[in-house]
Structure formats: C-alpha cells, structure tokens
Coordinates of C-alpha atoms (C1' of nucleotides) in Angstrom, one line a residue:
Chain W
X5 CA -61.3 26.1 -36.4
X6 CA -60.3 24.8 -39.6
X7 CA -60.0 21.2 -40.0
X8 CA -63.4 20.8 -38.5
X9 CA -64.8 22.8 -41.5
X10 CA -63.3 20.9 -43.8
X11 CA -64.7 17.7 -41.7
X12 CA -68.1 18.9 -42.1
X13 CA -67.4 19.9 -46.0
X14 CA -66.3 15.9 -46.1
X15 CA -69.0 15.0 -44.0
X16 CA -71.3 16.6 -45.9
X17 CA -69.8 15.3 -49.2
X18 CA -69.3 11.1 -48.0
X19 CA -74.2 11.8 -46.7
X20 CA -74.3 12.7 -51.1
X21 CA -72.5 9.2 -52.0
X22 CA -74.7 7.3 -49.5
X23 CA -71.7 6.8 -46.4
X24 CA -72.9 6.3 -43.1
X25 CA -70.3 7.4 -40.5
X26 CA -69.9 8.8 -37.4
X27 CA -68.6 13.3 -38.0
X28 CA -65.6 11.4 -35.6
X29 CA -64.5 8.9 -38.0
X30 CA -63.4 11.4 -40.9
X31 CA -59.9 11.5 -40.7
X32 CA -58.6 15.0 -41.2
X33 CA -54.9 16.0 -40.6
X34 CA -52.0 18.5 -41.4
X35 CA -49.9 16.5 -43.8
X36 CA -45.6 16.6 -42.9
X37 CA -44.8 17.7 -46.5
X38 CA -46.8 21.1 -47.6
X39 CA -46.9 19.8 -51.1
X40 CA -49.5 17.5 -50.2
X41 CA -51.8 20.4 -49.3
X42 CA -52.9 22.3 -46.1
X43 CA -55.1 19.6 -44.8
X44 CA -55.8 16.5 -46.1
X45 CA -57.6 13.3 -45.9
X46 CA -57.6 9.6 -45.8
X47 CA -61.1 8.9 -45.6
X48 CA -60.8 7.2 -49.4
X49 CA -58.0 4.5 -48.3
X50 CA -60.6 3.9 -45.8
X51 CA -63.6 3.2 -47.1
X52 CA -62.3 2.0 -50.2
X53 CA -63.1 -1.2 -49.0
X54 CA -66.2 -1.3 -48.9
X55 CA -67.4 -0.6 -52.5
X56 CA -66.0 -1.7 -55.8
X57 CA -64.0 1.6 -56.1
X58 CA -59.8 1.7 -55.9
X59 CA -59.1 4.0 -52.9
X60 CA -57.8 6.3 -55.9
X61 CA -60.8 6.0 -57.8
X62 CA -63.1 7.3 -54.8
X63 CA -61.1 10.2 -53.4
X64 CA -61.7 11.4 -57.4
X65 CA -65.5 10.8 -57.2
X66 CA -65.3 12.1 -53.6
X67 CA -63.3 15.4 -54.6
X68 CA -65.8 16.4 -57.8
X69 CA -68.1 16.6 -56.0
X70 CA -66.8 19.2 -52.9
X71 CA -67.7 22.9 -53.8
X72 CA -64.4 24.7 -55.0
X73 CA -65.1 28.3 -53.4
X74 CA -62.7 28.0 -50.0
X75 CA -59.9 25.8 -51.9
X76 CA -57.3 26.8 -54.9
X77 CA -57.3 23.6 -55.3
X78 CA -58.4 19.6 -54.1
X79 CA -56.6 17.2 -55.4
X80 CA -56.0 13.0 -55.3
X81 CA -52.6 12.0 -54.8
X82 CA -50.4 8.9 -54.1
X83 CA -52.5 5.6 -53.1
X84 CA -56.1 7.9 -52.2
X85 CA -55.1 10.8 -50.0
X86 CA -57.4 13.8 -50.7
X87 CA -55.2 16.8 -50.8
X88 CA -57.2 20.9 -49.3
X89 CA -55.0 23.6 -50.8
X90 CA -56.3 26.2 -49.2
X91 CA -57.4 29.7 -50.6
X92 CA -56.2 32.4 -47.9
X93 CA -58.9 34.3 -47.3
X94 CA -60.0 30.9 -45.9
X95 CA -57.3 30.8 -43.5
X96 CA -57.1 34.1 -42.6
X97 CA -61.0 34.3 -42.3
X98 CA -59.7 32.5 -38.8
X99 CA -57.8 35.5 -37.4
X100 CA -60.2 37.5 -38.3
X101 CA -62.9 35.5 -36.1
X102 CA -60.3 35.6 -33.2
X103 CA -59.2 38.7 -33.0
X104 CA -63.2 39.8 -33.9
X105 CA -64.1 37.8 -29.8
X106 CA -61.0 38.0 -28.4
X107 CA -61.4 34.2 -27.9
X108 CA -58.3 32.0 -28.6
X109 CA -61.0 29.2 -27.5
X110 CA -63.3 30.3 -30.1
X111 CA -65.8 29.8 -28.4
X112 CA -65.4 26.1 -27.7
X113 CA -67.0 24.3 -25.0
X114 CA -69.2 21.5 -23.8
X115 CA -72.7 21.0 -25.3
X116 CA -73.7 19.3 -21.9
X117 CA -72.4 21.7 -18.7
X118 CA -70.8 18.5 -17.1
X119 CA -69.9 19.1 -13.4
X120 CA -66.2 17.7 -12.3
X121 CA -64.4 16.6 -9.2
X122 CA -60.9 17.1 -9.3
X123 CA -59.4 16.1 -6.3
X124 CA -55.5 16.0 -6.2
X125 CA -51.9 16.1 -4.0
X126 CA -54.3 14.9 -1.0
X127 CA -51.1 14.5 0.9
X128 CA -51.5 13.3 4.8
X129 CA -50.6 16.9 6.9
X130 CA -47.4 14.5 8.4
X131 CA -44.8 16.0 6.4
X132 CA -43.8 19.3 3.7
X133 CA -45.2 18.9 0.7
X134 CA -42.0 17.6 -1.7
X135 CA -41.1 17.9 -5.9
X136 CA -43.8 14.6 -6.0
X137 CA -46.6 16.6 -5.0
X138 CA -45.6 19.7 -6.7
X139 CA -46.0 18.0 -9.8
X140 CA -49.6 16.8 -9.1
X141 CA -50.3 19.8 -8.1
X142 CA -49.3 21.9 -11.0
X143 CA -51.3 18.9 -12.7
X144 CA -53.9 18.8 -11.3
X145 CA -53.7 22.8 -10.8
X146 CA -53.8 23.0 -14.7
X147 CA -56.2 20.8 -15.1
X148 CA -58.8 22.6 -13.4
X149 CA -57.8 25.8 -15.5
X150 CA -58.2 23.9 -18.6
X151 CA -61.7 22.3 -17.8
X152 CA -63.0 25.7 -17.0
X153 CA -62.4 27.4 -19.9
X154 CA -63.9 24.4 -21.6
X155 CA -67.2 25.2 -19.9
X156 CA -67.4 22.4 -17.0
X157 CA -68.3 23.5 -13.1
X158 CA -65.1 22.2 -11.8
X159 CA -64.3 22.2 -8.0
X160 CA -61.1 21.0 -7.1
X161 CA -60.2 19.2 -3.6
X162 CA -57.6 18.3 -1.2
X163 CA -58.3 15.5 1.0
X164 CA -56.7 14.7 4.0
X165 CA -56.4 11.9 7.0
X166 CA -57.1 14.1 10.0
X167 CA -57.7 11.2 13.0
X168 CA -55.8 7.7 13.3
X169 CA -52.7 6.4 13.3
X170 CA -50.4 8.2 11.1
X171 CA -52.0 11.5 13.2
X172 CA -50.6 9.6 16.4
X173 CA -47.2 9.3 15.0
X174 CA -47.0 12.8 14.3
X175 CA -48.3 14.1 18.1
X176 CA -45.8 11.9 19.2
X177 CA -43.1 12.9 16.9
X178 CA -44.0 15.9 18.0
X179 CA -43.7 15.5 22.0
X180 CA -41.6 14.3 21.5
X181 CA -39.4 17.6 19.8
X182 CA -40.9 19.7 22.1
X183 CA -39.1 17.3 25.2
X184 CA -36.0 18.4 23.1
X185 CA -37.0 21.8 23.1
X186 CA -37.6 22.1 27.4
X187 CA -33.2 20.4 27.3
X188 CA -35.2 16.5 27.8
X189 CA -32.7 13.8 26.4
X190 CA -35.7 12.6 24.3
X191 CA -35.4 9.9 21.2
X192 CA -37.5 10.7 17.8
X193 CA -40.2 7.7 18.3
X194 CA -38.9 4.4 15.8
X195 CA -42.0 5.2 13.8
X196 CA -41.6 8.6 13.8
X197 CA -40.7 12.2 11.5
X198 CA -37.4 12.2 11.9
X199 CA -36.9 15.4 9.5
X200 CA -36.4 17.9 10.8
X201 CA -39.4 20.5 9.7
X202 CA -41.3 20.0 13.6
X203 CA -38.5 20.5 15.2
X204 CA -39.6 24.8 15.5
X205 CA -43.2 23.3 16.0
X206 CA -42.4 21.2 18.8
X207 CA -39.8 25.2 19.9
X208 CA -42.7 27.1 19.5
X209 CA -45.4 25.2 21.9
X210 CA -42.4 24.6 24.6
X211 CA -42.2 28.9 24.7
X212 CA -45.6 28.9 24.3
X213 CA -46.3 26.2 27.5
X214 CA -43.1 25.8 29.3
X215 CA -43.9 22.3 30.5
X216 CA -47.1 21.9 31.1
X217 CA -47.4 18.5 29.0
X218 CA -44.6 17.0 30.4
X219 CA -46.5 13.9 30.7
X220 CA -48.1 11.4 28.4
X221 CA -51.2 11.2 29.0
X222 CA -55.3 11.6 26.7
X223 CA -54.7 14.7 27.2
X224 CA -51.4 15.7 26.2
X225 CA -51.7 13.8 22.7
X226 CA -55.2 15.2 22.2
X227 CA -53.4 18.4 22.4
X228 CA -50.3 17.4 20.5
X229 CA -52.9 15.8 18.2
X230 CA -54.7 18.7 17.8
X231 CA -51.9 21.6 17.1
X232 CA -49.9 19.1 15.2
X233 CA -52.4 18.9 12.3
X234 CA -52.9 23.0 12.8
X235 CA -49.3 23.9 11.8
X236 CA -49.1 20.5 9.7
X237 CA -52.1 21.8 7.8
X238 CA -51.8 25.5 7.6
X239 CA -47.9 25.0 6.0
X240 CA -49.1 22.9 3.3
X241 CA -51.6 25.7 2.2
X242 CA -48.6 28.0 2.4
X243 CA -46.5 26.8 -0.2
X244 CA -49.4 25.6 -2.4
X245 CA -49.7 28.8 -2.2
X246 CA -46.1 29.3 -3.4
X247 CA -46.6 27.6 -6.4
X248 CA -50.8 29.8 -6.7
X249 CA -52.8 26.4 -6.0
X250 CA -55.4 27.1 -4.2
X251 CA -58.8 24.6 -3.7
X252 CA -62.0 25.2 -3.4
X253 CA -62.2 22.9 -0.6
X254 CA -60.5 20.6 1.6
X255 CA -61.5 17.4 2.8
X256 CA -61.1 16.3 6.5
X257 CA -61.8 11.6 6.7
X258 CA -63.2 12.1 10.5
X259 CA -66.5 14.1 8.1
X260 CA -66.9 10.5 6.5
X261 CA -66.8 8.6 10.2
X262 CA -69.4 11.4 12.1
X263 CA -72.1 11.7 9.0
X264 CA -71.7 7.5 9.6
X265 CA -70.5 7.2 5.9
X266 CA -68.1 4.5 6.6
X267 CA -70.8 2.4 8.5
X268 CA -73.1 3.2 5.7
X269 CA -71.0 1.5 3.2
X270 CA -70.4 -1.2 5.0
X271 CA -73.4 -2.1 4.8
X272 CA -74.2 -1.3 1.6
X273 CA -71.4 -3.2 0.7
X274 CA -72.3 -6.0 2.3
X275 CA -75.7 -6.1 1.3
X276 CA -74.7 -6.4 -2.1
X277 CA -72.9 -9.2 -1.4
X278 CA -70.1 -7.4 -1.8
X279 CA -68.1 -9.3 1.1
X280 CA -67.1 -12.1 3.8
X281 CA -64.8 -12.2 6.9
X282 CA -61.6 -13.9 7.2
X283 CA -59.8 -14.0 10.0
X284 CA -60.8 -11.4 12.3
X285 CA -60.8 -9.2 9.4
X286 CA -63.7 -8.1 6.5
X287 CA -62.6 -8.3 3.1
X288 CA -63.6 -6.9 0.1
X289 CA -64.6 -9.5 -3.1
X290 CA -62.5 -7.3 -5.5
X291 CA -60.9 -10.2 -7.6
X292 CA -64.9 -10.9 -8.5
X293 CA -64.7 -7.1 -9.9
X294 CA -61.6 -7.6 -11.4
X295 CA -58.6 -7.1 -8.7
X296 CA -56.1 -9.1 -8.9
X297 CA -56.8 -10.2 -4.9
X298 CA -59.2 -9.5 -2.4
X299 CA -58.4 -6.8 -0.2
X300 CA -59.0 -5.7 3.5
X301 CA -62.0 -3.5 4.6
X302 CA -61.5 -3.3 8.3
X303 CA -58.7 -4.8 10.0
X304 CA -59.3 -7.8 12.7
X305 CA -58.1 -5.0 15.2
X306 CA -61.6 -3.5 14.1
X307 CA -59.2 -0.3 12.5
X308 CA -60.4 0.6 9.3
X309 CA -58.0 0.6 6.2
X310 CA -57.4 3.4 4.3
X311 CA -59.4 1.8 1.0
X312 CA -62.6 2.0 3.7
X313 CA -62.9 5.0 4.3
X314 CA -61.5 6.3 0.5
X315 CA -64.8 3.8 -0.4
X316 CA -67.2 6.2 2.0
X317 CA -65.6 9.2 0.3
X318 CA -66.3 8.8 -2.2
X319 CA -69.9 7.8 -2.3
X320 CA -69.7 11.2 -0.2
X321 CA -68.6 12.4 -3.9
X322 CA -71.8 10.8 -5.8
X323 CA -74.2 12.1 -3.0
X324 CA -72.8 16.1 -4.2
X325 CA -74.0 15.1 -7.4
X326 CA -70.4 15.4 -9.6
X327 CA -70.8 14.2 -12.7
X328 CA -67.4 12.7 -12.7
X329 CA -64.4 12.6 -10.1
X330 CA -61.1 13.2 -11.0
X331 CA -58.3 11.7 -9.1
X332 CA -54.3 12.4 -9.6
X333 CA -52.6 9.9 -8.0
X334 CA -48.8 8.5 -7.8
X335 CA -47.5 5.9 -9.3
X336 CA -47.4 3.7 -6.1
X337 CA -51.2 3.7 -5.3
X338 CA -52.2 1.5 -8.7
X339 CA -53.4 -1.3 -6.6
X340 CA -55.5 0.7 -4.6
X341 CA -57.5 1.8 -7.7
X342 CA -57.9 -1.3 -8.7
X343 CA -59.5 -1.7 -5.2
X344 CA -61.9 0.7 -5.5
X345 CA -62.8 0.2 -9.0
X346 CA -64.0 -3.4 -7.7
X347 CA -65.7 -1.3 -4.4
X348 CA -67.8 1.1 -6.7
X349 CA -68.6 -2.0 -8.9
X350 CA -69.9 -3.7 -6.3
X351 CA -71.8 -0.5 -5.2
X352 CA -73.3 -0.1 -8.7
X353 CA -71.6 3.5 -8.9
X354 CA -71.9 4.7 -12.5
X355 CA -69.6 3.9 -14.7
X356 CA -67.4 6.5 -16.0
X357 CA -67.9 8.6 -13.1
X358 CA -64.6 7.5 -10.8
X359 CA -61.6 8.6 -12.8
X360 CA -58.2 8.5 -12.2
X361 CA -55.1 9.7 -13.4
X362 CA -51.7 8.3 -12.7
X363 CA -48.1 10.5 -12.6
X364 CA -45.1 8.9 -12.9
X365 CA -42.0 10.1 -10.4
X366 CA -40.6 12.7 -10.2
X367 CA -36.6 12.2 -9.8
X368 CA -34.4 15.5 -9.7
X369 CA -31.8 15.5 -11.7
X370 CA -28.3 17.8 -10.7
X371 CA -25.3 17.1 -12.6
X372 CA -26.0 13.6 -12.6
X373 CA -26.8 12.4 -9.8
X374 CA -30.0 11.7 -8.7
X375 CA -32.2 12.0 -5.6
X376 CA -34.7 9.9 -3.7
X377 CA -37.2 10.6 -1.6
X378 CA -38.8 9.6 1.5
X379 CA -40.8 11.6 4.3
X380 CA -40.4 9.3 6.5
X381 CA -37.2 9.2 6.5
X382 CA -37.1 12.9 6.6
X383 CA -34.9 13.1 3.1
X384 CA -36.5 14.9 0.5
X385 CA -36.4 18.4 -1.6
X386 CA -39.5 20.2 -0.6
X387 CA -41.7 22.1 -2.9
X388 CA -41.0 25.1 -0.6
X389 CA -37.4 24.9 -1.6
X390 CA -37.3 24.0 -5.3
X391 CA -40.3 27.3 -5.6
X392 CA -38.4 29.9 -3.3
X393 CA -35.1 28.7 -5.6
X394 CA -36.6 29.1 -8.8
X395 CA -39.4 31.0 -9.0
X396 CA -43.4 29.5 -9.8
X397 CA -43.0 30.0 -13.7
X398 CA -39.8 28.2 -14.0
X399 CA -41.4 25.1 -11.0
X400 CA -45.1 25.2 -12.6
X401 CA -44.1 24.9 -16.2
X402 CA -41.4 23.0 -15.8
X403 CA -44.0 20.1 -13.8
X404 CA -46.9 20.8 -16.4
X405 CA -44.0 19.8 -19.7
X406 CA -44.4 16.4 -19.2
X407 CA -46.6 13.4 -20.1
X408 CA -47.9 12.0 -16.2
X409 CA -47.6 8.9 -16.8
X410 CA -43.3 9.0 -17.9
X411 CA -41.2 9.5 -15.1
X412 CA -40.6 13.5 -14.9
X413 CA -36.9 14.1 -14.6
X414 CA -36.6 17.5 -13.0
X415 CA -33.0 19.1 -14.6
X416 CA -32.2 21.7 -12.1
X417 CA -29.2 23.7 -13.9
X418 CA -31.3 23.9 -16.8
X419 CA -34.6 25.3 -14.3
X420 CA -31.6 27.2 -12.5
X421 CA -30.8 29.2 -15.7
X422 CA -32.4 32.7 -15.9
X423 CA -30.7 32.7 -19.7
X424 CA -32.4 32.0 -22.8
X425 CA -31.4 28.2 -22.1
X426 CA -34.5 27.8 -20.0
X427 CA -38.0 27.3 -22.3
X428 CA -40.0 28.7 -19.8
X429 CA -38.4 32.1 -21.1
X430 CA -38.7 31.5 -24.7
X431 CA -42.4 31.4 -24.5
X432 CA -42.5 34.4 -22.5
X433 CA -40.0 36.7 -23.9
X434 CA -42.3 35.9 -27.4
X435 CA -44.9 37.8 -25.3
X436 CA -42.9 40.5 -24.2
X437 CA -41.5 41.6 -27.8
X438 CA -45.2 42.0 -29.3
X439 CA -46.1 43.7 -25.9
X440 CA -42.7 46.2 -26.7
X441 CA -43.9 46.3 -30.3
X442 CA -47.1 47.6 -29.7
X443 CA -46.1 49.9 -27.1
X444 CA -43.8 51.2 -30.0
X445 CA -46.5 51.8 -32.3
X446 CA -48.6 54.3 -29.5
X447 CA -51.1 51.2 -30.5
X448 CA -54.0 52.8 -28.8
X449 CA -54.1 55.7 -30.6
X450 CA -54.5 53.5 -34.2
X451 CA -56.8 50.9 -32.6
X452 CA -58.7 54.1 -32.4
X453 CA -58.3 55.0 -36.0
X454 CA -58.0 51.6 -37.3
X455 CA -59.3 48.3 -35.3
X456 CA -57.4 45.4 -35.5
X457 CA -60.6 43.5 -36.1
X458 CA -60.9 45.2 -39.1
X459 CA -57.9 45.3 -40.6
X460 CA -57.3 44.2 -44.1
X461 CA -55.5 40.6 -43.9
X462 CA -55.2 39.6 -47.3
X463 CA -51.4 41.6 -47.3
X464 CA -50.5 38.3 -45.3
X465 CA -48.9 36.1 -47.3
X466 CA -45.5 35.2 -46.0
X467 CA -44.8 31.7 -45.3
X468 CA -44.5 32.3 -41.6
X469 CA -47.7 34.5 -41.7
X470 CA -49.1 31.7 -42.6
X471 CA -48.1 29.3 -40.7
X472 CA -48.8 31.9 -37.6
X473 CA -52.4 31.8 -38.7
X474 CA -52.5 28.1 -39.3
X475 CA -51.0 27.5 -35.2
X476 CA -53.3 30.4 -33.9
X477 CA -56.4 28.6 -35.6
X478 CA -54.8 25.0 -33.6
X479 CA -55.4 26.2 -30.0
X480 CA -58.5 25.4 -29.9
X481 CA -58.3 21.6 -31.0
X482 CA -55.3 21.3 -28.8
X483 CA -57.1 23.1 -25.6
X484 CA -59.6 19.6 -26.2
X485 CA -56.6 17.0 -26.9
X486 CA -55.2 18.2 -23.7
X487 CA -58.6 18.1 -21.5
X488 CA -59.0 14.3 -23.5
X489 CA -55.6 12.3 -22.8
X490 CA -55.8 15.0 -19.8
X491 CA -52.1 16.5 -20.4
X492 CA -50.7 19.4 -19.0
X493 CA -48.0 18.5 -21.7
X494 CA -49.5 19.8 -24.8
X495 CA -50.0 23.1 -23.4
X496 CA -46.4 23.3 -23.2
X497 CA -45.4 21.4 -26.6
X498 CA -47.6 23.8 -28.6
X499 CA -46.6 26.8 -27.1
X500 CA -43.3 26.0 -27.4
X501 CA -43.8 25.8 -31.6
X502 CA -45.9 28.9 -31.3
X503 CA -42.8 30.8 -29.9
X504 CA -40.7 29.1 -32.2
X505 CA -42.5 30.0 -35.2
X506 CA -43.1 33.7 -34.1
X507 CA -39.4 34.9 -33.3
X508 CA -38.6 33.4 -36.9
X509 CA -41.2 35.6 -38.3
X510 CA -40.3 37.8 -36.2
X511 CA -36.8 37.9 -36.6
X512 CA -37.7 37.9 -40.6
X513 CA -39.9 40.6 -41.3
X514 CA -40.8 43.9 -40.1
X515 CA -43.4 44.6 -38.5
X516 CA -43.6 48.0 -38.5
X517 CA -43.2 49.8 -42.2
X518 CA -43.1 51.9 -43.9
X519 CA -45.5 50.6 -45.8
X520 CA -49.5 50.8 -43.2
X521 CA -51.4 47.9 -44.7
X522 CA -48.0 45.6 -43.9
X523 CA -47.8 46.6 -41.1
X524 CA -51.8 46.3 -39.9
X525 CA -51.8 43.5 -40.7
X526 CA -48.5 42.8 -39.4
X527 CA -49.8 44.5 -36.0
X528 CA -53.4 41.9 -36.4
X529 CA -51.1 38.9 -36.7
X530 CA -48.9 39.7 -33.5
X531 CA -52.6 40.7 -31.7
X532 CA -53.4 36.9 -32.5
X533 CA -50.4 35.5 -31.1
X534 CA -50.0 37.7 -28.2
X535 CA -53.9 36.4 -27.1
X536 CA -53.3 33.0 -28.0
X537 CA -49.9 32.9 -25.6
X538 CA -51.6 35.2 -23.1
X539 CA -54.7 32.3 -22.7
X540 CA -52.3 29.4 -22.3
X541 CA -49.5 30.7 -19.9
X542 CA -52.8 31.9 -18.2
X543 CA -53.6 28.1 -18.0
X544 CA -50.1 26.6 -17.3
X545 CA -50.3 29.0 -14.0
X546 CA -47.3 30.8 -16.1
X547 CA -46.3 34.9 -15.9
X548 CA -47.4 36.5 -18.8
X549 CA -45.0 39.6 -18.4
X550 CA -44.8 42.6 -20.8
X551 CA -41.4 43.5 -20.1
X552 CA -38.7 41.2 -18.6
Chain R
rG29 C1' -42.8 -15.0 -10.9
rC30 C1' -47.6 -11.5 -11.8
rG31 C1' -49.6 -6.7 -12.4
rC32 C1' -49.4 -0.8 -14.4
rC33 C1' -45.9 2.4 -16.6
rC34 C1' -42.2 3.9 -19.5
rG35 C1' -37.8 2.6 -23.5
rU36 C1' -37.8 7.8 -30.0
rA37 C1' -30.8 11.9 -31.2
rG38 C1' -25.0 12.4 -26.9
rC39 C1' -28.5 14.8 -23.0
rU40 C1' -33.7 15.9 -21.8
rC41 C1' -38.2 14.6 -24.8
rA42 C1' -42.7 15.8 -28.7
rG43 C1' -45.3 12.4 -32.4
rU44 C1' -54.0 13.8 -30.9
rG45 C1' -57.2 5.2 -31.4
rG46 C1' -51.8 3.8 -38.5
rA47 C1' -50.7 5.8 -44.9
rU48 C1' -47.0 11.8 -48.4
rG49 C1' -38.8 13.7 -46.7
rA50 C1' -38.4 10.5 -38.8
rG51 C1' -38.8 15.9 -34.9
rA52 C1' -37.7 19.9 -30.9
rG53 C1' -34.9 21.9 -27.0
rC54 C1' -29.7 21.4 -24.5
rG55 C1' -24.7 20.0 -25.4
rA56 C1' -20.7 20.2 -30.1
rC57 C1' -19.3 22.6 -34.3
rG58 C1' -20.1 27.5 -37.4
rG59 C1' -22.8 32.1 -38.9
rA60 C1' -26.8 36.4 -38.5
rU61 C1' -27.4 42.6 -35.4
rU62 C1' -25.1 50.8 -36.9
rG63 C1' -33.5 49.3 -38.1
rC64 C1' -39.6 46.9 -33.7
rG65 C1' -36.0 44.1 -27.0
rG66 C1' -29.9 39.1 -29.7
rA67 C1' -33.4 36.3 -22.8
rU68 C1' -33.7 36.3 -31.2
rC69 C1' -32.6 33.8 -35.7
rC70 C1' -30.1 30.5 -39.2
rG71 C1' -26.8 26.6 -40.8
rU72 C1' -23.9 21.2 -39.8
rA73 C1' -23.2 16.6 -37.6
rG74 C1' -25.9 13.8 -34.7
rG75 C1' -31.7 7.9 -35.0
rU76 C1' -31.6 0.2 -37.0
rC77 C1' -37.5 5.2 -33.4
rG78 C1' -34.7 -0.9 -27.4
rG79 C1' -34.8 -6.4 -29.7
rG80 C1' -37.4 -10.3 -33.2
rG81 C1' -42.2 -11.7 -35.1
rG82 C1' -46.7 -10.7 -37.0
rU83 C1' -51.7 -8.0 -39.3
rU84 C1' -51.9 -4.5 -43.4
rC85 C1' -51.4 -1.4 -49.1
rG86 C1' -48.3 1.5 -45.0
rA87 C1' -46.2 -0.1 -38.6
rA88 C1' -42.5 5.1 -33.7
rU89 C1' -47.4 4.2 -34.0
rC90 C1' -51.4 -1.9 -33.4
rC91 C1' -51.3 -7.3 -31.8
rU92 C1' -47.2 -11.3 -29.5
rC93 C1' -42.7 -12.9 -27.3
rC94 C1' -38.0 -11.4 -25.4
rC95 C1' -34.3 -7.6 -23.0
rG96 C1' -33.7 -2.4 -19.7
rG97 C1' -35.9 0.5 -16.0
rG98 C1' -40.0 2.3 -12.2
rC99 C1' -43.6 1.4 -9.3
rG100 C1' -47.3 -2.0 -7.2
rC101 C1' -48.2 -7.1 -5.5
rA102 C1' -49.5 -5.5 2.6
rC103 C1' -55.1 -6.9 8.7
rC104 C1' -49.5 0.9 5.5
rA105 C1' -51.0 5.1 3.8

RNA sequence: GCGCCCGUAGCUCAGUGGAUGAGAGCGACGGAUUGCGGAUCCGUAGGUCGGGGGUUCGAAUCCUCCCGGGCGCACCA
C-alpha cells in the first residue's frame, strides 16, 4: 500500500520537526487533478496554525527533509499542499509484491484476533423470505466474508422465535389450510397469515394424516406448531441456500427460556434498579439510559415482550465470549435498538459489544411501478422468485450495491437484462477477458520459463497501465474502509472502477505483442487485475467465470 | 409534533470525519472492430450537489433552520 508508505515517510519527518500527532491524523490523498502528483497531503495546512509559519513555509520545511529516492519530485503547491510525484519503480513494486504473494489484500489483518458474531435476517418462521430479507442476507454474508478476510474469527447466526403468539397463529392458519385441503369450508383466522404458501403444506398433511386432526385441541395445536415450524425453517434454509448464504448457527428463542436466561436477565435488571412495575406490567427504565421512552419488558398478562428475550439473547452472546456482536436490522427496528442499548447499559455490557447496522428498505421497481410488501397480507415478492428469475450473481450484486443507510431501489428491468447494460456482467467480463488471454498464451509454459512474479515491470509506463497498478494497490485500503463502515457497496464501486480501467487498457493496447518484454509485463499486470477481481467477486459471493 | 435515515445530471447512485477542474452507469445523440472475446471502447449534450444562513484560508462533505420523501414514536415482532 503506497499511501501507507508515504504516510510513514511523512510521519517520520514530522517527528523530526517535533510535531506530536497520531499517524492516523496524517491525511494523504490522491488528488483529483493529476497535475498535483500521485499523492498529496494537507498536513502543512492543518499544522500551520500551531506554528508561526505560513502553511506554505511549513510545507517547504517539511519537504526539505524528506528523502528523495522514492519520489521523482515533491513540490509545495497552492495554499500549502505537498504534492508527491512517484518514481515508477515505487508504483510497480506494489504489483511485484502482489504477484509474489498472490494475496490481493497485501497481508493486512487486524492486530488482535477479534471474534465477531454477526446476526442477520432472523426472520421468524411465519412466512417466506422476501426481497427485504434478501438485502440483509447478502449484506450480512458479505460482511462476514470481509471480516474473515481481515483475519477476524467470525460466526454468523440466525435467531428465531420458535414459540409464542406468532407460532400459535401459524399453527391456526396451517390447520385452516389443512381443513380446507380436506374439503371443509374454513376461514383463515382473522390475524392469520393469508399468503398461499401454507396451502401445499396443509395439503401434504391432509394426504398423510387424513382427518386425524380435525378437532382443535392441545395435541393438534402442538402438532401443527411443530410441523409448521419445521416446514418454514426448512424453506427459509432452502431460500438462503439459493442465494448462497449459509449460517454457522441457528438460535431458537426457546433455548433462552429453557436455560433460565430470561429469568437471569430479569433479576439482573432488577438488581441494578433498572425496572419498575406499573399497570400490572414490568417496565425497563429506558429513558434514564437515553431512550425516548420507557419500555415494557413483561406485559400485564405475564407474557414477555420481544425486548426481554432479546436482552437475554445478548447476555447469551456475551457469555459465549464474542468481542463484538453485530446485528443487522431493518429501519423499522430503530426504536427497539434504543431500548436494547438502554438495557445493555443498565447491565453494564462492554461499550462497543453491541453494534447495530440499520438498513433501509428495498423497493422493487418495474416499469416505474413500486411495490410494497406485507407478510401478513400475503403480498410480497419472495427471495426465491427473485433468485430463480435473475440468478444468484445478479441478485447478490444488486443487493450489495447500495450503502445500507440508503433506500435500495431494485431495478427489475435492468437486473433482468442479460446484456452489457447489466453492471454485473461488466465485472465478470473483465475477468473472463483476462482468463481468455492466459488461455491463448499457453500460460503454463510461459509461467515456467518466465515466472510472472519475476517479470521486469519497467516496461509498464502507459497512463492506463499506471492507473491499473495504482488501483490494484488501493484494494486493501478499500476493504478496510468497507469493513469499517459496514458497507458492501464499496466493493461494487471499486469493482466497477477497476473493471472500467481494465477495459480501457485492453481496448487501447494489446497484451500479446511482438515484443516479449512488453507482453510479459502486461501479462503480469493482467494477472494482478485477475487476482484482485477474483477476490472481489469472491467476497461479494458472485462467481468469477473463465468463460461467459 | 418528536426521533433516525435519505435528498448530487432526465433515471439509479458513488463521492473513506474539509482543501487543487463536481463523478459513474443507464437513457439521448454521434463515432470506433479484416489483430488477445464488441457483454468492450471513444466523443457530445445534461447539475444553483433540495433551499436559506453560519463556521473556515477553503464546504456536496461540519453546525443550524426550512422544504420534500422513507421509517419509527405499542403491554406487535
């Protein structure tokens, strides 16, 4: 990472001048205008106020003491910017390192091996996953890959409620479908799940068990609850599988009750004076801890609300020893998050343990029409139909492409196009083109006689070539940024940018030329692009095809 | 009414806690191929960065007010 190296050089020089500052405070940027060098820094402008010098004079004195061997020139410009023009070798060295290690991440990793648990989707098993869950599934899955790539110990988990009111409603609804399958005129319960998805399960039960469960009693309820749960969870897993998302762990809420975790949390909150009783209900003093209002933990009928077991769940996460618990939630859970934070503060959780990534909703646009979704009313576009229609690669790419806090408008028409209009193929095509070149060169032979990692890269010097080298060098930094702000969209932006630069290069220059030295240098460059593109697509969970 | 998020080109969106011409893709218009895959490339048109104020040497970016949109403000999850 060249930027890191320049920052280091600058930091050393500033130390010589007796400035005290953190290396992270030193800002090294790539100027938008390349007249201003390959990299530039504004430190002099920032530090001038601490000195008697003008920013320009300070910049000059900083520049004077910097060793020149890496740079073709260092200049002071404008109000006091320091512009670095790099020796070409400095740039191509980063490519050499990439080829030598075959590691696009340049060996970056976290200092301490931190364990992070990522909980996402966690939709209750009362209906099929929809496009909204789809966004979260992709986001969570990409983040997990990202953190693994950075050396974290990562565990992904899906949390679901396997008993309680919703399960009862599911059982009642399923029973109604079963009765309908037996030819009886039965209405779906008022608050039941009206979608069609329970119909065939009801039919299956009817054909297997006949009229065995024609009466609603405890035994029937248990049976339909159990089978409904199994069926729905099974389908959810199948759907996620279609998307290429697998969870390390599935966590049932009932486990918390069985193990007394809920009780434990309740008494812990109580001990710390975090609760009170009012109107027959038990309240959390959330307002004292920064939430807008207090929240109910146990309803006056004795049932816990959603909040209480979730607190218990996070106590369980803490007990399991994770350093960090990241939870992905939809925008409608904002209030819940405030209550959770308040509760965990009462319980004295480590400050940064509970981390939440709120993602905004997805709307599906098709010829200008925007659809809303409701599981309860049975109106939705399912994850399954989306993936079956468009394929895993396209769906994942589109879902990962926007920053989580922005609404995602899923352009169905564009996603459907299997042509150059679709940005997924743009990236994949770049990868394919490179694969195709290597096929042509009978690469195996060439690699044997002239290992690419030993190729003389001084032949690289065209603007497009240098541009590519710089972009490859930037990959690890981009990954750190993406992990740092939980944003899969950085991968997409970077990928499109890299692919674009590659296509320009490819269009303008031939890789395989009469001149063997040039050919080898360009092949080495292509290998670098290939490594990075493959890694990138891999992190996104999108395939990197050799042929399309 | 209060809180969170969003508002950048006709459309969909990038722009890593400031600085040195405001970007990409799609759409529109016009071009490029007897040579490594044209699923590509090049060019043109298109923007008061929602609006006003403020901080600063400098603001799409920070502060504030206003406007518009999404979500939330349950003894639902």
